[in-house]
CSV table of C-alpha atoms and ligand atoms in Angstrom, one decimal:
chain,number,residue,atom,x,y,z
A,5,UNK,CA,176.4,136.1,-105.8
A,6,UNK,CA,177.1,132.8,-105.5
A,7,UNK,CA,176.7,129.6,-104.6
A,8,UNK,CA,173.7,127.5,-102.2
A,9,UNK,CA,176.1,126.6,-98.8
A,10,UNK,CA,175.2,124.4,-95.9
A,11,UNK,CA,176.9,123.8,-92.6
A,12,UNK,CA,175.5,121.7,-89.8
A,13,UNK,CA,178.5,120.4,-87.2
A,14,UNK,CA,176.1,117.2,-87.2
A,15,UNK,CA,176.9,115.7,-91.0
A,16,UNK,CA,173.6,113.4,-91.0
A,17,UNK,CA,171.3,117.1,-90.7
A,18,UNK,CA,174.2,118.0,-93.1
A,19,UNK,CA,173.0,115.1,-95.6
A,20,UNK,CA,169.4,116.3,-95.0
A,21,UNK,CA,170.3,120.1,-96.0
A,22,UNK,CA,172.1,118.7,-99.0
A,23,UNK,CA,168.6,117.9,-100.4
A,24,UNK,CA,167.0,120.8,-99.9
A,25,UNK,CA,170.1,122.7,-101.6
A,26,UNK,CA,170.3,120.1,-104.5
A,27,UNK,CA,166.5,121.8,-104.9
A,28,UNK,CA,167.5,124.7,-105.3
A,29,UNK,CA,170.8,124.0,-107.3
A,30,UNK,CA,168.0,123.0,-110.0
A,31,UNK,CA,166.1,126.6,-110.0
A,32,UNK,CA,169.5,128.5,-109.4
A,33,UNK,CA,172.2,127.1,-111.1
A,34,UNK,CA,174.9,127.6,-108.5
A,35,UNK,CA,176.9,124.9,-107.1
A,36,UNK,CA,175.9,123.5,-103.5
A,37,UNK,CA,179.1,123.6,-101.2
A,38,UNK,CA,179.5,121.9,-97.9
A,39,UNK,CA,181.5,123.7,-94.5
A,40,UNK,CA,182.3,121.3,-92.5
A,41,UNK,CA,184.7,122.2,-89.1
A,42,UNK,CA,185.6,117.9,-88.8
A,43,UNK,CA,187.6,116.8,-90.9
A,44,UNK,CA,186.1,113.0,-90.5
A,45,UNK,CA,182.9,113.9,-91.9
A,46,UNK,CA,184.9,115.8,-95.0
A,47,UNK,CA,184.7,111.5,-96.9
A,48,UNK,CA,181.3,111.3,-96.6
A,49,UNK,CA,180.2,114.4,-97.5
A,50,UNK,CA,182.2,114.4,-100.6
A,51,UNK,CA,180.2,111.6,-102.1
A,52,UNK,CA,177.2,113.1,-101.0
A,53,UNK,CA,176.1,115.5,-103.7
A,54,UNK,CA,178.3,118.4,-102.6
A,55,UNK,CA,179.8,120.3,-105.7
A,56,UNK,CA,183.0,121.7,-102.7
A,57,UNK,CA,183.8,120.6,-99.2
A,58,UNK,CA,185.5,123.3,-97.2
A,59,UNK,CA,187.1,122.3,-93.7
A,60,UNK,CA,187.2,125.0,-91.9
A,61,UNK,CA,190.7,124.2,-89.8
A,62,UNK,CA,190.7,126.2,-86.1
A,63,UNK,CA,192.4,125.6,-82.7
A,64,UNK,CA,188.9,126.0,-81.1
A,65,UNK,CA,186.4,122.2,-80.3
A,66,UNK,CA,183.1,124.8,-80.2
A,67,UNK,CA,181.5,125.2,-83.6
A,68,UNK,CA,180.0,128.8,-82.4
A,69,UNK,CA,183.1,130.2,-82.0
A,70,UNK,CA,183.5,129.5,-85.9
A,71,UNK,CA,181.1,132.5,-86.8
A,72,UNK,CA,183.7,134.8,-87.6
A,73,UNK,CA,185.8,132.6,-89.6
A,74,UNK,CA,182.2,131.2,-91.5
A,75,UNK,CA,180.8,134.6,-92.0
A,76,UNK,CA,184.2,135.5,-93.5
A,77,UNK,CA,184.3,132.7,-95.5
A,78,UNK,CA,180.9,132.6,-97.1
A,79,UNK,CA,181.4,136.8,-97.6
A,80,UNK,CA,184.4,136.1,-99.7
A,81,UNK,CA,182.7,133.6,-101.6
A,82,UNK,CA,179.5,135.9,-102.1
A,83,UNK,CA,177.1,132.9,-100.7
A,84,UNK,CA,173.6,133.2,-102.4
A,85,UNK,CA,172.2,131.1,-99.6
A,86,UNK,CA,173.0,129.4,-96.1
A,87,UNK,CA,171.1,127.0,-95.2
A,88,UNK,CA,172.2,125.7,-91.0
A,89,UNK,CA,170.9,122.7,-89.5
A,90,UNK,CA,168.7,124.2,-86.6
A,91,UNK,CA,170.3,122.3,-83.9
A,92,UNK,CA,170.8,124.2,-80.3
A,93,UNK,CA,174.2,124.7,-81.7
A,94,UNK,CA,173.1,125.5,-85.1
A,95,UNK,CA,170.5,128.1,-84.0
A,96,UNK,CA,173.4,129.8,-81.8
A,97,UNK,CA,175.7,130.0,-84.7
A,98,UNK,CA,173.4,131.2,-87.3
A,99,UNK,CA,172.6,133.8,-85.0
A,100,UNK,CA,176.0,135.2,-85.0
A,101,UNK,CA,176.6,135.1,-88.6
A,102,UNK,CA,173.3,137.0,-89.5
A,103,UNK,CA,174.7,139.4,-87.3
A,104,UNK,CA,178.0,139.3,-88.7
A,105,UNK,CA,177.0,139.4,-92.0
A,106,UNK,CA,173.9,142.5,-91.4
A,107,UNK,CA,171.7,139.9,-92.8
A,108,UNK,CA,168.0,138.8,-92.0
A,109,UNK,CA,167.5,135.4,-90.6
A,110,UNK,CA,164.6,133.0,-91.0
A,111,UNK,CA,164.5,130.5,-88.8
A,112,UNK,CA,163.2,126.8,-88.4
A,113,UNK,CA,162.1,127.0,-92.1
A,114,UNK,CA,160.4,124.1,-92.9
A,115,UNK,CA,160.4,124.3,-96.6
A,116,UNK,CA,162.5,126.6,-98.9
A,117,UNK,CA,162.4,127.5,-102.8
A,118,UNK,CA,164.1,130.3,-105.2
A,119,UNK,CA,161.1,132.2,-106.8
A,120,UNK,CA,161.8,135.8,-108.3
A,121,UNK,CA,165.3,136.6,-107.3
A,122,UNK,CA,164.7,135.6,-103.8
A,123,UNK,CA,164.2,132.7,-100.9
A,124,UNK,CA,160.8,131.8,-100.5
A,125,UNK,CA,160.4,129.7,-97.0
A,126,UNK,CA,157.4,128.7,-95.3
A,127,UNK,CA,157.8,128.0,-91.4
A,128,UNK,CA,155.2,127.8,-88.4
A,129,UNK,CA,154.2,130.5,-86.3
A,130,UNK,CA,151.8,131.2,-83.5
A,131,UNK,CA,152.1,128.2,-81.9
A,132,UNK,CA,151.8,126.6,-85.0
A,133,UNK,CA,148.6,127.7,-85.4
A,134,UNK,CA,149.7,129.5,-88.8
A,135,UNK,CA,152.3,128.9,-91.6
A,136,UNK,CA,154.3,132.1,-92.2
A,137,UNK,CA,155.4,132.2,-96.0
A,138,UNK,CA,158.5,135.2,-96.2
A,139,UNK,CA,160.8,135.6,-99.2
A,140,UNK,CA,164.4,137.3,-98.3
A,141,UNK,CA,166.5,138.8,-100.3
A,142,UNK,CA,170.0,136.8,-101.4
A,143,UNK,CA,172.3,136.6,-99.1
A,144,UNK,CA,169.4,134.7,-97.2
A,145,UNK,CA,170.6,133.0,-94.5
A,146,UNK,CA,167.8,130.6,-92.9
A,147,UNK,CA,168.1,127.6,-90.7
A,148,UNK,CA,166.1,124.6,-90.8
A,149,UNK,CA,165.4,121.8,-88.2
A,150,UNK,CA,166.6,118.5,-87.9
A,151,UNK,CA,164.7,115.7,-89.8
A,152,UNK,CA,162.6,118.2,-92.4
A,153,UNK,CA,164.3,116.8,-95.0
A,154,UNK,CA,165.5,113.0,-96.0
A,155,UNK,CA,169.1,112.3,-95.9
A,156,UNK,CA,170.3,113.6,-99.6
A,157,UNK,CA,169.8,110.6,-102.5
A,158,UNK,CA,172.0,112.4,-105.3
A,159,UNK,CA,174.7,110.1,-106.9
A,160,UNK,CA,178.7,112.3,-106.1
A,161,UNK,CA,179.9,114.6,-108.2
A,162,UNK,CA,183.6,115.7,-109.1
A,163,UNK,CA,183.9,117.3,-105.5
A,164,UNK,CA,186.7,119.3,-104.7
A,165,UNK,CA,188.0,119.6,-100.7
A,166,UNK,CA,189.0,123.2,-99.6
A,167,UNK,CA,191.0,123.4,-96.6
A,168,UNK,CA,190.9,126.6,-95.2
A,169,UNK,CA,192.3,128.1,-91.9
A,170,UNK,CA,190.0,129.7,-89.7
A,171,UNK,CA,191.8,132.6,-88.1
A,172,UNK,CA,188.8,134.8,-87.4
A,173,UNK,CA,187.6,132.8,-83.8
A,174,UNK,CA,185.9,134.2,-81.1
A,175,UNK,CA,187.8,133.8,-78.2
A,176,UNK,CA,185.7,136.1,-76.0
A,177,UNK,CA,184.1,132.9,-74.3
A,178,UNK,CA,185.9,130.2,-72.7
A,179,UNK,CA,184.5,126.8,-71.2
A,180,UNK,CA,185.1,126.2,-68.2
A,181,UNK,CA,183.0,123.2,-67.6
A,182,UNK,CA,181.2,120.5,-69.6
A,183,UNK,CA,178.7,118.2,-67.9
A,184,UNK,CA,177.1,115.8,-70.3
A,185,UNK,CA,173.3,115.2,-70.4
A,186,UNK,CA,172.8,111.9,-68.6
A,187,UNK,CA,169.8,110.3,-71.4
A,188,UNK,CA,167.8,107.8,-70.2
A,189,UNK,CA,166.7,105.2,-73.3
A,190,UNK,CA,167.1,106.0,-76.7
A,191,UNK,CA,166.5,109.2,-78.3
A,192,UNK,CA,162.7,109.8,-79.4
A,193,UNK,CA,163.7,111.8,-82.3
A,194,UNK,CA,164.7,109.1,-83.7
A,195,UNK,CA,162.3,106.0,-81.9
A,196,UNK,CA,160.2,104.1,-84.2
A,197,UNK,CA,157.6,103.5,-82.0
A,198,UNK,CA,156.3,105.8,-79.2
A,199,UNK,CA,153.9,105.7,-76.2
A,200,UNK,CA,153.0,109.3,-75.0
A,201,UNK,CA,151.8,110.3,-71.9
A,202,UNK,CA,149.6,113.5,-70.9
A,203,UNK,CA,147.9,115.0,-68.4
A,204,UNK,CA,145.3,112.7,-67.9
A,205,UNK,CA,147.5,110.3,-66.2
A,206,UNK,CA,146.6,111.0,-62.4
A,207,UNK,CA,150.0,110.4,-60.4
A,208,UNK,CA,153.8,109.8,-61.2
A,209,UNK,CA,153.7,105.8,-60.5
A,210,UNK,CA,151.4,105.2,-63.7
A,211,UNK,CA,154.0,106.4,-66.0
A,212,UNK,CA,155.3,103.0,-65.0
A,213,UNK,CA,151.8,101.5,-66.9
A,214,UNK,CA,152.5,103.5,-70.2
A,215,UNK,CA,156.3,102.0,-70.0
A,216,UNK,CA,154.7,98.5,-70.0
A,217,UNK,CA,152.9,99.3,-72.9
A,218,UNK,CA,155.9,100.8,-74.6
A,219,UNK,CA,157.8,97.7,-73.8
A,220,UNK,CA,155.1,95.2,-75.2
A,221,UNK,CA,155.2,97.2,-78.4
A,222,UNK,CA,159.3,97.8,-78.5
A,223,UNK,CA,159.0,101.6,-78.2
A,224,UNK,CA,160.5,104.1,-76.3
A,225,UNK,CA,158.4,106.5,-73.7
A,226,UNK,CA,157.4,110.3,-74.7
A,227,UNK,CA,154.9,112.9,-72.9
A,228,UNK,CA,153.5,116.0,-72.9
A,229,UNK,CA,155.1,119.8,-72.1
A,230,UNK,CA,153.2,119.6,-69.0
A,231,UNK,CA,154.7,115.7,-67.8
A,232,UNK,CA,158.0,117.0,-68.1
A,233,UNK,CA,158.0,121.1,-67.7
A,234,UNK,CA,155.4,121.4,-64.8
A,235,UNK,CA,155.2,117.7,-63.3
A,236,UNK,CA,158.5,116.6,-63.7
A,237,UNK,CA,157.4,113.0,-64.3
A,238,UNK,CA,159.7,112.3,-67.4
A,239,UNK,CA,162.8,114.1,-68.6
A,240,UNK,CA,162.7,117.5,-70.8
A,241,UNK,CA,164.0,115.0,-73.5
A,242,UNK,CA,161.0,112.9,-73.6
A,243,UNK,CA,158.3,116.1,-74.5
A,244,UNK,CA,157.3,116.3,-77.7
A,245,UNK,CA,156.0,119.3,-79.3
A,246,UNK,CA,157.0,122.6,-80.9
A,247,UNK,CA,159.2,123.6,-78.2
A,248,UNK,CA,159.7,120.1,-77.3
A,249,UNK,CA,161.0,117.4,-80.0
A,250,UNK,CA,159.2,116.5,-83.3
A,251,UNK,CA,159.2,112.9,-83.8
A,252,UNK,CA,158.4,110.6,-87.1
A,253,UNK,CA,157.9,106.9,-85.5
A,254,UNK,CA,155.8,104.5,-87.3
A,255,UNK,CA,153.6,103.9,-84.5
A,256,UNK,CA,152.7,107.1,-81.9
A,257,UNK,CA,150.0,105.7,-79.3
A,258,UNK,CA,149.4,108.6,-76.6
A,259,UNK,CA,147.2,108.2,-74.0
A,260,UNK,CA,145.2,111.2,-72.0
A,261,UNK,CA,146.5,113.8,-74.3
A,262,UNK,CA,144.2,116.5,-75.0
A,263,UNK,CA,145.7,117.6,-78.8
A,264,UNK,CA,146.7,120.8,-78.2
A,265,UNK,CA,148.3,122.1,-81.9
A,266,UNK,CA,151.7,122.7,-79.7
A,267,UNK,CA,151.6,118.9,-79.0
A,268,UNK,CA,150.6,117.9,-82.3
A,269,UNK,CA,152.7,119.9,-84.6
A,270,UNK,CA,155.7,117.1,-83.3
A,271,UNK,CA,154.0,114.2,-83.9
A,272,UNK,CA,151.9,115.2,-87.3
A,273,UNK,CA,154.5,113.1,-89.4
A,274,UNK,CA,153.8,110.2,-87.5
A,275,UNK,CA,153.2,107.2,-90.0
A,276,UNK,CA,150.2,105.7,-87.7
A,277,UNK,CA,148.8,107.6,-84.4
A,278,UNK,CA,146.7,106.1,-82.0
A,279,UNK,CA,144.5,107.2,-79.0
A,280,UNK,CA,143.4,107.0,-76.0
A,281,UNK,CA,141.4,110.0,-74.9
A,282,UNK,CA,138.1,109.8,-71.9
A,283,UNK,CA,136.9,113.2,-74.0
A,284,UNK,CA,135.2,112.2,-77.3
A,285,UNK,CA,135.8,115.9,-78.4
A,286,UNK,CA,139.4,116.1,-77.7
A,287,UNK,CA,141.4,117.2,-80.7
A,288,UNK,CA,143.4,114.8,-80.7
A,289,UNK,CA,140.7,112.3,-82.6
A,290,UNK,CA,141.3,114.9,-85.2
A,291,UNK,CA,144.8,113.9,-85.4
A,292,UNK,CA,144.7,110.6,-85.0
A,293,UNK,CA,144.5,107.4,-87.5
A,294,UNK,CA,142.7,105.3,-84.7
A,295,UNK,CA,141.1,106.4,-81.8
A,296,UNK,CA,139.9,104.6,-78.5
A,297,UNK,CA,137.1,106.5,-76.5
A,298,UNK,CA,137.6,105.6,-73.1
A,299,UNK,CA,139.4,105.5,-69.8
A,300,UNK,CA,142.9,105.0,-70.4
A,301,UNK,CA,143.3,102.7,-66.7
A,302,UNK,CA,141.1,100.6,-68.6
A,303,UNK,CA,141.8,100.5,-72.0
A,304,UNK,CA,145.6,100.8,-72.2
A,305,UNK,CA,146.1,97.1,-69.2
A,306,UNK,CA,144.2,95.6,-71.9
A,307,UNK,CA,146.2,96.3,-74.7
A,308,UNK,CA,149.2,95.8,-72.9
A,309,UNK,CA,148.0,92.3,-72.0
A,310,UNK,CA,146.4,91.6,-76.0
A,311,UNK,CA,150.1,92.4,-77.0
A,312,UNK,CA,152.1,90.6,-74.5
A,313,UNK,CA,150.0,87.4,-75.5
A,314,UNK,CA,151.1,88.2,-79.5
B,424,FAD,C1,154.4,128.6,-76.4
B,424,FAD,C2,153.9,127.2,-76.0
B,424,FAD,C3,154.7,126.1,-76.3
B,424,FAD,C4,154.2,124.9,-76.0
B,424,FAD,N1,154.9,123.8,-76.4
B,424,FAD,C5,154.5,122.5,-76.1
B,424,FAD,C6,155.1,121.4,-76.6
B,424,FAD,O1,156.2,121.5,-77.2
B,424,FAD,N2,154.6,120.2,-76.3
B,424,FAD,C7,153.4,120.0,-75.6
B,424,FAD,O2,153.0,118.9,-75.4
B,424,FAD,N3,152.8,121.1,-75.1
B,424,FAD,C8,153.3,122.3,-75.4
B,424,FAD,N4,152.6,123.4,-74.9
B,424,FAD,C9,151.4,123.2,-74.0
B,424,FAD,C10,150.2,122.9,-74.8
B,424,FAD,O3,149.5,124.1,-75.2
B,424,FAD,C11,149.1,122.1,-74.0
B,424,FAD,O4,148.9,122.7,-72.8
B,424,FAD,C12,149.7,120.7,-73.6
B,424,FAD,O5,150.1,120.0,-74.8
B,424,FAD,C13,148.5,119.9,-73.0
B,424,FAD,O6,149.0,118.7,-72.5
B,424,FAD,P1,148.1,117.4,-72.2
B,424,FAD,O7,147.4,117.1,-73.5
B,424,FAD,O8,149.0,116.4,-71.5
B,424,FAD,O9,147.1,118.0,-71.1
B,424,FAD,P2,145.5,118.4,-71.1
B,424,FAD,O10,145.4,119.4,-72.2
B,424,FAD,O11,145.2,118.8,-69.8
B,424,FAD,O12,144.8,117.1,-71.6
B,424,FAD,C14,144.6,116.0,-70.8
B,424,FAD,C15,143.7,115.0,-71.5
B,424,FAD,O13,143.6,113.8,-70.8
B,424,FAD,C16,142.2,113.3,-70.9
B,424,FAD,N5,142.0,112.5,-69.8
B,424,FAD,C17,141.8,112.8,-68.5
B,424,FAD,N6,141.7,111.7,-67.7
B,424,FAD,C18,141.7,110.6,-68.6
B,424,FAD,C19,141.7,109.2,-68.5
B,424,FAD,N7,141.5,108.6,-67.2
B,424,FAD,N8,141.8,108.4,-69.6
B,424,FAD,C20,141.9,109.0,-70.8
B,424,FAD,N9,142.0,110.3,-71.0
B,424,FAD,C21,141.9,111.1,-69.9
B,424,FAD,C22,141.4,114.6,-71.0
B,424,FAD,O14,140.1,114.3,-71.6
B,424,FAD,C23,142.3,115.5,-71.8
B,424,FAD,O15,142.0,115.4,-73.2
B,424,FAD,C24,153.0,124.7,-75.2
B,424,FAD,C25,152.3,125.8,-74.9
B,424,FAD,C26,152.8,127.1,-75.2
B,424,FAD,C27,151.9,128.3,-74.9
């Protein structure tokens, strides 16, 4: 077997899996090797660390339909290890390719080592209430979620670029209709700062008082499962949580949010979190850097007003 490969159709969660392969080039001593299905990306990924790019060339825009042709691919090249972004698409594709392949899968992995001939990866489960630690045999195919790692540092290498044509495409689904996701604000996977709303916000209007806060600190708005899923207060792109999206601003401050671990496991990377809970016992404190005990109709006018006058 051979060789640590990575594929992500997003090349900045490409960058990010280049650092955890460059880890494991070090214990391995295989070469790291890139797919890529764009070939814009196929530059900047060259100079990233990658020992070989391969653009994988097809007639087809939808990077699932690549399994074939990628399982084919990384077969022929007897692949140690595959390591996928864990994007919706990601996820999807992975999928197919364990399947393709007869392989095991281990998915949202959040870290990953080589340790006695095999993949050690540790990931949440239960809720997060438990980290799982599994080691798979090589091939071990495992994706990992967006953001776990930092964009790859290593200085380029002599990288070669492998064009290869991707005959093997599904072409058992066809699309017959795209209708883009209409996002309101920025994306809060990638915010800086972030005010969070729960459930102990009484009625839909106040959202509109946790927006003024947002704005007097320069952040963008996130909530709760509950907000979004069962309310419908806030879009399904503002929740944050294990099912939701995890989030590393500098500055969380949520407001009438109990701390259940499903909430917290997305914000735990947080640099500074802030609170606002009536409940003195809530878990959250637990999480939290600084914590305000009290009602948030009092506490958080005030702080919008204290940082307006800044
Ligand atoms: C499989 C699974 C996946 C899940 N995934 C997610 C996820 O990704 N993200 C997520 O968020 N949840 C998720 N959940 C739900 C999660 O378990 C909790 O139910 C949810 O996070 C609780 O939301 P909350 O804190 O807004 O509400 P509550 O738990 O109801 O907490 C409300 C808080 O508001 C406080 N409060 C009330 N009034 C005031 C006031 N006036 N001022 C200040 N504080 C006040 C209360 O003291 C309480 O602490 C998931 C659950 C399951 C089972």
């Amino acid at each position: 077997m051979s060789g640590i490969w990575i594929y992500s159709e997003d090349s900045a969660v490409a960058k990010q899996l280049l650092t955890a392969g460059q880890e494991l080039k070090k214990t391995m001593q295989q070469p790291v090797n890139v797919i890529t299905l764009n070939a814009e990306n196929v530059q900047s990924l060259t100079t990233a660390g990658a020992d070989k790019v391969f653009l994988l060339k097809g007639n087809s825009i939808w990077p699932e339909s690549y399994a074939g042709a990628i399982a084919e691919l990384l077969s022929k090249e007897q692949a140690s290890v595959v390591l996928v972004g864990a994007t919706m698409r990601g996820k999807d594709l992975a999928a197919k390719i364990a399947a393709i392949l007869k392989t095991g899968l281990v998915s949202d992995a959040l870290t990953v080592q080589y340790a006695n001939d095999a993949i050690e990866t540790t990931r949440l489960v239960y809720g997060g209430l438990a980290v799982r630690t599994e080691a798979s045999a090589l091939p071990a195919l495992i994706t990992i979620p967006p953001r776990t790692f930092p964009e790859t540092s290593a200085a380029a290498v002599q990288c070669e670029i492998v064009t290869v044509e991707a005959a093997n495409q599904d072409s058992r689904v066809t699309v017959s209709n795209v209708c883009p996701i209409v996002r309101e604000g920025a994306d809060i996977a990638t915010a800086n700062k972030i005010v969070c709303v729960g459930r102990g916000l009484a009625k839909q209007e106040d959202v509109k008082m946790a927006e003024e806060l947002a704005a007097a600190v320069g952040g963008e708005i996130g909530c709760t499962r509950g907000i979004s899923e069962d309310y419908h207060w806030l879009p399904s792109d503002r929740y944050i949580g294990i099912s939701g999206q995890k989030v590393k601003p500098e500055l969380y401050i949520g407001m009438g949010i109990s701390g259940q671990v499903q909430h917290v496991v997305g914000i735990r990377d947080s640099k500074i979190i802030v609170v606002i809970d009536t409940n003195e016992k809530a878990p959250i404190f637990e999480a939290a850097d600084y914590g305000i005990v009290g009602d948030l109709y009092e506490v958080v006018p005030l702080l919008t007003a204290a940082l307006e006058k800044k």
